[in-house]
XYZ file of N, CA and C in Angstrom:
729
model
N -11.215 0.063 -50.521
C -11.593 -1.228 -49.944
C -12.727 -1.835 -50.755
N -13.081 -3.338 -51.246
C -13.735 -3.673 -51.642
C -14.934 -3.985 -51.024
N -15.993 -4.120 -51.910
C -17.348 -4.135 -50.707
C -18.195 -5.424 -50.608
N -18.726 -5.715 -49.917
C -19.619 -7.048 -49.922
C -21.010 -6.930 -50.556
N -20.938 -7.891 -50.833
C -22.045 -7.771 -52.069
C -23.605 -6.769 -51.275
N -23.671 -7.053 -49.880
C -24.803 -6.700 -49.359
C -24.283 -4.888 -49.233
N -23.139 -4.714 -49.343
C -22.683 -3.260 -49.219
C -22.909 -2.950 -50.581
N -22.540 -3.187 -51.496
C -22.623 -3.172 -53.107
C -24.397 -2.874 -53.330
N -25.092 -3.371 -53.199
C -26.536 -3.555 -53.018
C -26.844 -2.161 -52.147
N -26.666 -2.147 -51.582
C -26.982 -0.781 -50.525
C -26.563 0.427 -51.409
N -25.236 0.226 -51.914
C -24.880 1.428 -52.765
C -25.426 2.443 -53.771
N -25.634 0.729 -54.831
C -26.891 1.017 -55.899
C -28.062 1.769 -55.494
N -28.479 1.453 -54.619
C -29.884 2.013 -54.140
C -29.520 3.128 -53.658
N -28.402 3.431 -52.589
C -28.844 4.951 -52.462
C -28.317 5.747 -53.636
N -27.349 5.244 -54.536
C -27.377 6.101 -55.690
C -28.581 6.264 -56.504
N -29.329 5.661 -56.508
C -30.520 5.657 -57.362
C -31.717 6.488 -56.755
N -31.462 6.328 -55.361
C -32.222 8.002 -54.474
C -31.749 9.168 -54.923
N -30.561 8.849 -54.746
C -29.996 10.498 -54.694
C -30.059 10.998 -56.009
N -29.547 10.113 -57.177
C -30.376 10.908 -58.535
C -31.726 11.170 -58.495
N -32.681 10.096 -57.910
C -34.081 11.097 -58.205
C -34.472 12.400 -57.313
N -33.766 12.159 -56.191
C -33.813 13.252 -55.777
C -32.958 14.569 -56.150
N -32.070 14.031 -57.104
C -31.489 15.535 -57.223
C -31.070 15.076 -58.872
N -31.983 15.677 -59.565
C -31.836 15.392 -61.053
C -30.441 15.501 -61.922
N -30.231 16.754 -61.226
C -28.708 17.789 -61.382
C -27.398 15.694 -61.863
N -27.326 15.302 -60.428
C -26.613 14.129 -60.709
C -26.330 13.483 -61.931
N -27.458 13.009 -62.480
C -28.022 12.536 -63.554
C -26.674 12.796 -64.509
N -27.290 14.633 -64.789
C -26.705 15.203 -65.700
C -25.168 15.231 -65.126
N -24.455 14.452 -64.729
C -23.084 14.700 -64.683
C -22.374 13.269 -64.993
N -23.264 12.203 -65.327
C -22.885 10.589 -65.429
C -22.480 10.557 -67.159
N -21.712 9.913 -67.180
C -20.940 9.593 -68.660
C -22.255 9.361 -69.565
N -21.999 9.533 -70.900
C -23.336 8.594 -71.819
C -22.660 8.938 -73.065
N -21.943 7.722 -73.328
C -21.384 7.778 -74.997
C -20.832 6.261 -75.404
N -20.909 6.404 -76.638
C -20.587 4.793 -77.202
C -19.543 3.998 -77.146
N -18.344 5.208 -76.477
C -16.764 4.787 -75.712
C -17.024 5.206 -73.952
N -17.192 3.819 -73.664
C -16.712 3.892 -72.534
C -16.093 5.129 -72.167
N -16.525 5.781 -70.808
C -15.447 6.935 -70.347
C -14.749 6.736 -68.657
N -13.864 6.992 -68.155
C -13.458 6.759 -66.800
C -13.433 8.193 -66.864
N -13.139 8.506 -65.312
C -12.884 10.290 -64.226
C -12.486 10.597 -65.234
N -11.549 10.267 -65.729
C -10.012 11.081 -66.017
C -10.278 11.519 -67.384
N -11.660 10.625 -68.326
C -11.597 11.125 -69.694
C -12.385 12.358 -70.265
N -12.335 13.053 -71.563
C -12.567 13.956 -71.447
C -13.466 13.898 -73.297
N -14.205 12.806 -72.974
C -15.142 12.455 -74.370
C -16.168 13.207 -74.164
N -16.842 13.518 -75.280
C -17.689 13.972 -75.218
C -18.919 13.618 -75.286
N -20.454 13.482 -74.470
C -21.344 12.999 -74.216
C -22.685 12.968 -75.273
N -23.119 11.920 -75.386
C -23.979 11.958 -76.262
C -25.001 13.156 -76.449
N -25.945 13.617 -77.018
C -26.953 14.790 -77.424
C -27.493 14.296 -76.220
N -28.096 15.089 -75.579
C -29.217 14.780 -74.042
C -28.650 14.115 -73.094
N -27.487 13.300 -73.320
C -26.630 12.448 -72.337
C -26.341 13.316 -71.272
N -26.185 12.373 -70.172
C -25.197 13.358 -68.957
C -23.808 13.837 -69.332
N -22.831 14.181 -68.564
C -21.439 14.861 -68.730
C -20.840 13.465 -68.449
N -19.680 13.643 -69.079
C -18.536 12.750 -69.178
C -17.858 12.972 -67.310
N -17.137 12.154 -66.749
C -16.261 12.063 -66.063
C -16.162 11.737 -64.618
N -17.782 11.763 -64.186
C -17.854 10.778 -63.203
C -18.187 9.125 -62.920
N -17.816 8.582 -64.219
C -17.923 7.087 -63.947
C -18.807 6.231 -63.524
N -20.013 6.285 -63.655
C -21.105 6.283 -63.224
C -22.204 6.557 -64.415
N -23.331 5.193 -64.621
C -24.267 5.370 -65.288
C -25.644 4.665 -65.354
N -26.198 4.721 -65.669
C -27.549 4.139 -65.331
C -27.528 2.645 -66.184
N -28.101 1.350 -65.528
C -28.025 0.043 -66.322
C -28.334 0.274 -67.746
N -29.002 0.669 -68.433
C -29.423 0.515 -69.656
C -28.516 1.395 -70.773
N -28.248 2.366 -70.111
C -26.781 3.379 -70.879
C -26.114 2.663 -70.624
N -25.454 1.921 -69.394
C -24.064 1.224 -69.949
C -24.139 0.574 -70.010
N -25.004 -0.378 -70.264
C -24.906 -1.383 -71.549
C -25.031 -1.185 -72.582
N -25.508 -0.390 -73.227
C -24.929 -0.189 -74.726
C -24.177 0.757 -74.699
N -23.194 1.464 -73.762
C -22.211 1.801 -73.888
C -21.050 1.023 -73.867
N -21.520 -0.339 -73.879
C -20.297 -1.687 -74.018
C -20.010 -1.356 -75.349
N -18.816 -2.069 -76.093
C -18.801 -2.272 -77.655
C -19.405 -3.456 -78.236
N -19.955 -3.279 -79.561
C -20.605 -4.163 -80.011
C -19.411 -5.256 -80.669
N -19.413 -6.506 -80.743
C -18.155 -7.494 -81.086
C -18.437 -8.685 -81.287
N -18.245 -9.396 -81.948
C -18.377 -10.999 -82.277
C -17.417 -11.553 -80.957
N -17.867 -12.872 -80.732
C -16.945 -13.441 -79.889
C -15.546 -14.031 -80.676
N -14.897 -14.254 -79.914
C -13.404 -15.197 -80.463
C -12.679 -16.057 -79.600
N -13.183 -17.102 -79.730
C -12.407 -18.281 -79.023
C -11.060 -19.201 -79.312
N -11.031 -18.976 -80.905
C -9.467 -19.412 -81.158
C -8.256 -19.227 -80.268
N -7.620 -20.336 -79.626
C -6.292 -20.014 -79.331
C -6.199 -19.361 -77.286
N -7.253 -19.747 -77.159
C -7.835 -19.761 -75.618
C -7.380 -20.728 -74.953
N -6.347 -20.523 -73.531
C -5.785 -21.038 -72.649
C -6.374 -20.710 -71.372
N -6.582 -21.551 -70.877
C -6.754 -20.764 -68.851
C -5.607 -20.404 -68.881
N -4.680 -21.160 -69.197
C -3.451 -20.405 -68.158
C -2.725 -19.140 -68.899
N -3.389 -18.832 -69.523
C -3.013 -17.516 -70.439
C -3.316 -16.429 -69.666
N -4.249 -16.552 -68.788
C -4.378 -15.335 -67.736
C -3.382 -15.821 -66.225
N -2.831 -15.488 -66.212
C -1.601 -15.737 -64.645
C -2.410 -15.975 -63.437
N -2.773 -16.286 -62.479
C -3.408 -16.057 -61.623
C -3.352 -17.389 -60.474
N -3.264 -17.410 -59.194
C -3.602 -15.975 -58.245
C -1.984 -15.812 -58.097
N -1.658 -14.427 -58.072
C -0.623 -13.871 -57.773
C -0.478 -12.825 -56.064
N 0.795 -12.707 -55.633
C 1.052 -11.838 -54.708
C 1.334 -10.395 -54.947
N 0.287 -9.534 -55.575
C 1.004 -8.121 -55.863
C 1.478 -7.703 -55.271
N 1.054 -7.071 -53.751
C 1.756 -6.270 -52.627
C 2.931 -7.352 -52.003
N 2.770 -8.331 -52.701
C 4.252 -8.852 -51.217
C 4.030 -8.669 -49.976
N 2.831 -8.683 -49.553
C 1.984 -9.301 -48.452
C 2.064 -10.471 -47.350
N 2.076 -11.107 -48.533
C 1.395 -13.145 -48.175
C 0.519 -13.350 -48.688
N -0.745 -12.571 -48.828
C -2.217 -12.912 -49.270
C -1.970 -13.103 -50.770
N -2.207 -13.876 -51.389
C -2.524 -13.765 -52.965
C -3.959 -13.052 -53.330
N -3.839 -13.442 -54.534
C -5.310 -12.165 -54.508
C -6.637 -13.651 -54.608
N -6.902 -14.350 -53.982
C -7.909 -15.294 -53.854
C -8.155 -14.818 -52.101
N -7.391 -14.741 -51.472
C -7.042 -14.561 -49.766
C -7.594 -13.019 -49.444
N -6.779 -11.898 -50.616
C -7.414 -10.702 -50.311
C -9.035 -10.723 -50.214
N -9.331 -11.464 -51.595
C -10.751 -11.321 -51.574
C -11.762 -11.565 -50.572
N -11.356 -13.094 -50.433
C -11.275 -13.474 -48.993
C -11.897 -12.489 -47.724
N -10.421 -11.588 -47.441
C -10.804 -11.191 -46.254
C -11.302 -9.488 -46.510
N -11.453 -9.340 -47.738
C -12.297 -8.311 -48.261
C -13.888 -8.710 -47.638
N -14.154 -9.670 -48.413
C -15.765 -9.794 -48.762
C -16.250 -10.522 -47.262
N -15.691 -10.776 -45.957
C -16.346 -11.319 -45.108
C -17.357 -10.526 -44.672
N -18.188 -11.209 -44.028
C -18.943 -10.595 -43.249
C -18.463 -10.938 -41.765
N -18.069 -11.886 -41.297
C -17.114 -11.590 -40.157
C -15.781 -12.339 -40.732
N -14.951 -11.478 -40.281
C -13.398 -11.714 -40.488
C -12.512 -13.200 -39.732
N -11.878 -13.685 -41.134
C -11.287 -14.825 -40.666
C -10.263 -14.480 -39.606
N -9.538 -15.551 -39.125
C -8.136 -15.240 -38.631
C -6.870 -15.543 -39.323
N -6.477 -14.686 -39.855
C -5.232 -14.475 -40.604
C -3.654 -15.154 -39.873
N -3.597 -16.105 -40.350
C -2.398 -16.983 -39.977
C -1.199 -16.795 -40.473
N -0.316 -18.418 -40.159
C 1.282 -17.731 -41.408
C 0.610 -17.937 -42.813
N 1.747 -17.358 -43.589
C 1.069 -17.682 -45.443
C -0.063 -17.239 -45.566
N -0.871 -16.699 -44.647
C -2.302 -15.936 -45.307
C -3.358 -17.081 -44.591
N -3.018 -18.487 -43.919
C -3.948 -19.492 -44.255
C -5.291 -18.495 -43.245
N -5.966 -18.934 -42.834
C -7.394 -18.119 -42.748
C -8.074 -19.510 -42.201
N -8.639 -18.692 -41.269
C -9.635 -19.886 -40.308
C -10.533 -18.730 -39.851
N -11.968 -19.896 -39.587
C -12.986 -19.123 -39.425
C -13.550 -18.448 -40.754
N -14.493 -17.212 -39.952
C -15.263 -16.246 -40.847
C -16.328 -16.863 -41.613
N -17.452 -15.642 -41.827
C -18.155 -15.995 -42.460
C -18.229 -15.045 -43.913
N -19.406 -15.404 -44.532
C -19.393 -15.097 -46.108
C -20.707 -15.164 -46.675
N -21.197 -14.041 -47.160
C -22.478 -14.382 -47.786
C -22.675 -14.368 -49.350
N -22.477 -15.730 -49.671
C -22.889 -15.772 -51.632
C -23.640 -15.103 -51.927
N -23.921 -13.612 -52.718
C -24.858 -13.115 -53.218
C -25.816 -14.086 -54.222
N -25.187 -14.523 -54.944
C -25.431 -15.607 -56.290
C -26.811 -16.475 -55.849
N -26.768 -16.759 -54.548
C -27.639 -17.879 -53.990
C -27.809 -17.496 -53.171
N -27.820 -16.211 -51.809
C -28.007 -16.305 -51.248
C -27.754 -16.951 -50.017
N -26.644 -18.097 -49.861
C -26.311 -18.959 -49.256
C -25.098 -17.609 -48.312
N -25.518 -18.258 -46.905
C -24.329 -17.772 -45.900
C -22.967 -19.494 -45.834
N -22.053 -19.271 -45.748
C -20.788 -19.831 -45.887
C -19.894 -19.569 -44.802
N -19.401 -20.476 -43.641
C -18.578 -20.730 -43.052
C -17.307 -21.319 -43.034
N -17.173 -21.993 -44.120
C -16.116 -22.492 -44.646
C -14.904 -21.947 -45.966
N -14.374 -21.227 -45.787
C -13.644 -20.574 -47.076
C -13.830 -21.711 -48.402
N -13.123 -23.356 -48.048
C -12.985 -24.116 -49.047
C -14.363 -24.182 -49.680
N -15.594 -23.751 -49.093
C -16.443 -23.828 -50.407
C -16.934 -22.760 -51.150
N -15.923 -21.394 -51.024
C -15.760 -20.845 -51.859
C -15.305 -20.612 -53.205
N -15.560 -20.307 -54.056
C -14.845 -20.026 -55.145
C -14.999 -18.610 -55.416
N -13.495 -18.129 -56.138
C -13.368 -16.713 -56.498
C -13.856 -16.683 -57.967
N -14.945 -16.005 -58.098
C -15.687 -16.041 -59.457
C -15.239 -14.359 -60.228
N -14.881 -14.624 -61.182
C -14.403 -13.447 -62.218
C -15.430 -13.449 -63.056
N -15.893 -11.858 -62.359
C -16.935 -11.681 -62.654
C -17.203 -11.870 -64.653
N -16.968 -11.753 -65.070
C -16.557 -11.906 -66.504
C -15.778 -13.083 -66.256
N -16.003 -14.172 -66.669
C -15.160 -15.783 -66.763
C -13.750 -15.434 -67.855
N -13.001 -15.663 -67.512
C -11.529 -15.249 -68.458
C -11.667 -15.649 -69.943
N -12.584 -17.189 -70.236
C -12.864 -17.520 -71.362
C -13.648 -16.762 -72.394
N -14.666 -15.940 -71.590
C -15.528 -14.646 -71.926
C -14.530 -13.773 -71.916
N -13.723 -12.969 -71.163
C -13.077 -12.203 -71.493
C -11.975 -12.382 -72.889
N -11.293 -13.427 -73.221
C -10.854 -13.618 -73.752
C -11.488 -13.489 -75.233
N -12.829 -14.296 -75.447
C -13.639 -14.426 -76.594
C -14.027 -12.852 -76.978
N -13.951 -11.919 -75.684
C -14.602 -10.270 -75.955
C -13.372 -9.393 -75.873
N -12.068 -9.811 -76.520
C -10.655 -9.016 -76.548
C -9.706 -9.363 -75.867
N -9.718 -9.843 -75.054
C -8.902 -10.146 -74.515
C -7.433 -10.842 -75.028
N -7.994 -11.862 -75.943
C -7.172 -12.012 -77.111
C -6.140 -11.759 -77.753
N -6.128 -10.407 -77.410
C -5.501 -9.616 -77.972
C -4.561 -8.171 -77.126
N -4.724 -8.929 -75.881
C -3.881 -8.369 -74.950
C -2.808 -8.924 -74.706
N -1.750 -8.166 -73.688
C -0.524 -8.849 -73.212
C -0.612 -9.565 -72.623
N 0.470 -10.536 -72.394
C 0.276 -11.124 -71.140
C -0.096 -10.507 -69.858
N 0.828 -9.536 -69.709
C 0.588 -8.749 -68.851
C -0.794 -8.319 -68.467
N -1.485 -7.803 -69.143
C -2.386 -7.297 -69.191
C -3.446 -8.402 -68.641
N -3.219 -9.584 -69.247
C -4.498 -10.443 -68.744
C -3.988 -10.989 -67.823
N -2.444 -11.056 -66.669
C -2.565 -11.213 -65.478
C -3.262 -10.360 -64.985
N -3.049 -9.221 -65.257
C -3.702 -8.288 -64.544
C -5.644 -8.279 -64.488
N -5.944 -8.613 -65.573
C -7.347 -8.820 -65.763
C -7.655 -9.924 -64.730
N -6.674 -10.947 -64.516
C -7.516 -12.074 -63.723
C -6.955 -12.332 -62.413
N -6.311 -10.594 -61.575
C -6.260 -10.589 -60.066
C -6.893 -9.242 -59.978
N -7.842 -8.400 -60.534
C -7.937 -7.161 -60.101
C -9.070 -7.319 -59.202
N -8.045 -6.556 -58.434
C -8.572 -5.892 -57.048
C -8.714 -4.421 -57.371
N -8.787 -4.040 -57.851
C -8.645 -2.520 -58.195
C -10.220 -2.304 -58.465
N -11.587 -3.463 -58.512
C -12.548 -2.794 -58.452
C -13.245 -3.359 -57.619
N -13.892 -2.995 -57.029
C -14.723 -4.220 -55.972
C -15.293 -5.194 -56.346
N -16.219 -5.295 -57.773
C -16.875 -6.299 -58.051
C -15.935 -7.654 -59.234
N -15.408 -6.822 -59.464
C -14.590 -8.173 -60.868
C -14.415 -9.254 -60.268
N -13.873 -9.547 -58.994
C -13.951 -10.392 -58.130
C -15.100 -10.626 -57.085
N -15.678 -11.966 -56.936
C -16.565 -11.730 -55.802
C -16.310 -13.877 -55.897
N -16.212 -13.215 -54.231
C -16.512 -14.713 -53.362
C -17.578 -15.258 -53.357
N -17.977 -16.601 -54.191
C -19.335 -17.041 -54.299
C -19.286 -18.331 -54.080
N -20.734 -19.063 -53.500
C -20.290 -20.457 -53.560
C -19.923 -21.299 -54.482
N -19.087 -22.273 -54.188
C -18.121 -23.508 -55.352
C -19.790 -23.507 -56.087
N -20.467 -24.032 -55.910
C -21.920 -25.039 -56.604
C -21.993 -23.481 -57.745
N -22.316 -22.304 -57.317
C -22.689 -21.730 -58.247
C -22.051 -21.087 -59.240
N -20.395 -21.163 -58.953
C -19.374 -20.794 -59.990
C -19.471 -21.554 -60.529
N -19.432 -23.185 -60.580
C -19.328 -24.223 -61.437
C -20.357 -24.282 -62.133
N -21.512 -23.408 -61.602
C -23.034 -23.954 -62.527
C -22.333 -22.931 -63.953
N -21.931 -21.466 -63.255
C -21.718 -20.752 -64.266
C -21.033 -20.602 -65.207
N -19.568 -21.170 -64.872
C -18.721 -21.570 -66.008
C -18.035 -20.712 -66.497
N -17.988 -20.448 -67.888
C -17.260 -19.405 -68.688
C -18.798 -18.724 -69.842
N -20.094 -19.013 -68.734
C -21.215 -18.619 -69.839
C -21.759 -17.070 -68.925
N -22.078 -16.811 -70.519
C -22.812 -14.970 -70.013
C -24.145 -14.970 -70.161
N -24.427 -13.830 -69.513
C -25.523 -13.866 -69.131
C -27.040 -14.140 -69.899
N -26.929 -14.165 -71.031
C -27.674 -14.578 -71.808
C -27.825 -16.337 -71.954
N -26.660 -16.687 -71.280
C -26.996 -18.443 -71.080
C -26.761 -18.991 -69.336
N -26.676 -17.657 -68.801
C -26.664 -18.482 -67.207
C -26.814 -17.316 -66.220
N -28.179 -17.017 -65.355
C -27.982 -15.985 -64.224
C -28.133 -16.362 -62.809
N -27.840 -15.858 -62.231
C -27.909 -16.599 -60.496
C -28.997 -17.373 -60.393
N -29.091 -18.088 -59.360
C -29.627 -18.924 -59.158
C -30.942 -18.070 -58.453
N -30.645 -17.066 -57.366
C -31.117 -16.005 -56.492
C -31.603 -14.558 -57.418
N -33.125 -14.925 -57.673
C -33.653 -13.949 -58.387
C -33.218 -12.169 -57.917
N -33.080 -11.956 -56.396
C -32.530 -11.186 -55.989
C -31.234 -10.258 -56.214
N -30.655 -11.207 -56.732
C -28.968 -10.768 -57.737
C -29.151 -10.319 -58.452
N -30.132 -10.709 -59.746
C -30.122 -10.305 -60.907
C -29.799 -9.025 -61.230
N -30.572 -7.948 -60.603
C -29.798 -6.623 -61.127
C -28.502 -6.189 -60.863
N -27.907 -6.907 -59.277
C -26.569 -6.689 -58.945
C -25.410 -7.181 -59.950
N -25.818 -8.870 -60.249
C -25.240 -9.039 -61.250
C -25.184 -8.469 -62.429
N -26.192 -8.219 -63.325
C -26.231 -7.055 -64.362
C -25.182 -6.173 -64.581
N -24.617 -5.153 -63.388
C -24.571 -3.968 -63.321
C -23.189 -4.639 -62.757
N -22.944 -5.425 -62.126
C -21.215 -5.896 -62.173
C -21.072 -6.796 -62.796
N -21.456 -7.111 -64.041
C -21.215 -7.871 -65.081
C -20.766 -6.491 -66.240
N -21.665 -5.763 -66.273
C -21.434 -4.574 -67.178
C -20.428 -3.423 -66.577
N -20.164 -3.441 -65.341
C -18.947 -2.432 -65.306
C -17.595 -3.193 -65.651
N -17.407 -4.540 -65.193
C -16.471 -5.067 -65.613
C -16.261 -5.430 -66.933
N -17.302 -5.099 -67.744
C -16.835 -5.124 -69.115
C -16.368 -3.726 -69.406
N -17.222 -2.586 -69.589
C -16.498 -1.363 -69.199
C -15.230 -0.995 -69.218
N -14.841 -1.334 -67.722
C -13.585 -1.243 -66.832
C -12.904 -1.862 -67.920
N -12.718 -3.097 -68.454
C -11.781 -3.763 -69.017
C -12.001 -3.761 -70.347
N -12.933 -2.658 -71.118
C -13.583 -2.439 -72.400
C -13.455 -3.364 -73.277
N -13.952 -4.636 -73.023
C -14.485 -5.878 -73.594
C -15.586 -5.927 -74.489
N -15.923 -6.233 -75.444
C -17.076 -5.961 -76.029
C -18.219 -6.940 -75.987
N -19.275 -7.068 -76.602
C -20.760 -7.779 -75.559
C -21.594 -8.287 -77.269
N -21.351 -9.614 -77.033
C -22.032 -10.067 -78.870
C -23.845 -9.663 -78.299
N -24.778 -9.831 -80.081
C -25.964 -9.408 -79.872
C -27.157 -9.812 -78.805
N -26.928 -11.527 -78.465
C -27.686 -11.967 -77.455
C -27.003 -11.676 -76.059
N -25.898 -11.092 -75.685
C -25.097 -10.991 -74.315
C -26.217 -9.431 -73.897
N -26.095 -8.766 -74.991
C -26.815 -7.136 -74.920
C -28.037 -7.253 -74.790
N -28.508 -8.251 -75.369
C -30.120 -8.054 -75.473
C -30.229 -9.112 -74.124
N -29.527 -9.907 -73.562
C -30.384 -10.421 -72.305
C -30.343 -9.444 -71.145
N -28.755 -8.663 -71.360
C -28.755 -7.984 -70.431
C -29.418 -6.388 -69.852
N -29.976 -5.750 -71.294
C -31.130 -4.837 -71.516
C -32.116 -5.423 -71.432
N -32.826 -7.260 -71.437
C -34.618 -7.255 -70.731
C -33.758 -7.624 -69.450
N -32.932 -7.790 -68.738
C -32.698 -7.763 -67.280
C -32.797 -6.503 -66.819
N -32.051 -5.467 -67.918
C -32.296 -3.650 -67.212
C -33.877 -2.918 -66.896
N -34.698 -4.062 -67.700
C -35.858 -3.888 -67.827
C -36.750 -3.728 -65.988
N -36.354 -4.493 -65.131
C -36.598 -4.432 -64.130
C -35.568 -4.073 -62.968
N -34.999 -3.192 -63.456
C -33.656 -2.368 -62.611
C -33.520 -1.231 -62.692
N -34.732 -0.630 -63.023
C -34.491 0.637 -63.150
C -33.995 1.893 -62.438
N -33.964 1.240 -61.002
C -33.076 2.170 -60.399
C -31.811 2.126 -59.724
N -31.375 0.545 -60.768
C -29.379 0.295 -60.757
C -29.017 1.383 -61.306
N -27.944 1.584 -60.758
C -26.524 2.618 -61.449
C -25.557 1.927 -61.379
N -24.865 2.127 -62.685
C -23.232 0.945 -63.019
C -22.280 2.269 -62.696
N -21.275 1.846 -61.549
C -20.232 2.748 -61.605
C -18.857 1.923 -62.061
N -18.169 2.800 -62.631
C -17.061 1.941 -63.097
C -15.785 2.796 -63.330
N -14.381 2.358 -63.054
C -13.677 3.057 -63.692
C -12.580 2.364 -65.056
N -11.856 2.690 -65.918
C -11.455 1.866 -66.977
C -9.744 1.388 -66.198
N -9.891 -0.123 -66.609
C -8.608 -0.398 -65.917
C -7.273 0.033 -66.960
N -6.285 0.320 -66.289
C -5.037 1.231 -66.637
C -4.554 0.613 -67.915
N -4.300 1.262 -68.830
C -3.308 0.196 -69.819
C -2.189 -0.356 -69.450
């Protein structure tokens, strides 16, 4: 199940207890210059933690992103598919998110339509009663994804990049005003509005690169290491999405 940003927030933190309280943890979190998910079996940098629980501290995984020039040649929105019905549901994946991220639950009609509920924009801080002034913000903007490899995926593949539900954060329900402030710019040219985000964003900005092993040009890394600068006790968990 996906989590709400105020659940997401809660997470971080008690992961960041429970490593100091139990050092042992630490030593079992990925730390190498390839991305690792559960399942891989790389081997960890000199002093690094162990490979294979998916999970790492802000400042290791960010430069455990790949280093990459951007590439914008030949960039379509509609090159990523989206919103689609995976399960054959009704809900498309704008609706799942939807009734993922409430904080109280809409009422689920015919076709998915949705009345009621509420919603809290992490981004701003803003509580939201109205779905329509939501927007479903990818966490990585598709134009960014695209410029950091994406490019060079299937089609397939970048439908899939621009409905996953498969991690909690790639998607998050935020208000219309602050998706539009943000655009298709990273974090080195645009961060929440809500000083409070900043490390949340960070740390689901960087697993979803991760997850979708996108790579991060020199000013994307360096804004997002002086943001790690005051996060020191985020942890990025992530797993790598499927080929």
């Amino acid at each position: 199940m996906r989590r709400s940003p105020v659940a997401t927030l809660a997470a971080v933190v008690l992961s960041a207890t429970l490593i100091s309280c139990n050092p042992q943890l630490a030593d079992d979190k990925p730390n190498d210059s390839t991305p690792t998910s559960k399942a891989s079996a790389a081997s960890p940098a000199p002093g690094g933690p162990e490979p294979g629980a998916g999970a790492l501290t802000l400042t290791a995984a960010i430069e455990a992103i790949p280093d990459g020039d951007e590439r914008r040649d030949g960039y379509e929105r509609d090159s990523f598919r989206h919103w689609i019905d995976k399960d054959d549901d009704g809900c498309e994946t704008r609706a799942e998110v939807l009734l993922e991220e409430a904080t109280t639950k809409p009422v689920q009609g015919d076709k998915c339509k949705l009345t009621g509920g509420v919603w809290m924009s992490y981004y701003d801080e803003v509580e939201v009663t109205d779905a329509k002034k939501l927007d479903i913000d990818h966490m990585v903007p598709l134009a960014e994804a695209w410029d950091s490899g994406a490019y060079d995926w299937t089609p397939e593949r970048r439908q899939a990049y621009a409905n996953d539900l498969g991690s909690d954060r790639s998607l998050v329900a935020v208000t219309a005003k602050t998706n539009r402030s943000k655009a298709d710019r990273d974090p080195a040219q645009w961060l929440p509005p809500a000083k409070s985000a900043h490390c949340t964003y960070a740390a689901d900005w960087t697993a979803a690169k991760l997850r979708w092993k996108l790579n991060a040009d020199k000013a994307e890394k360096t804004a997002l290491l002086d943001l790690a600068t005051d996060c020191t006790d985020t942890v990025v968990e992530f797993e790598e999405a499927a080929e």
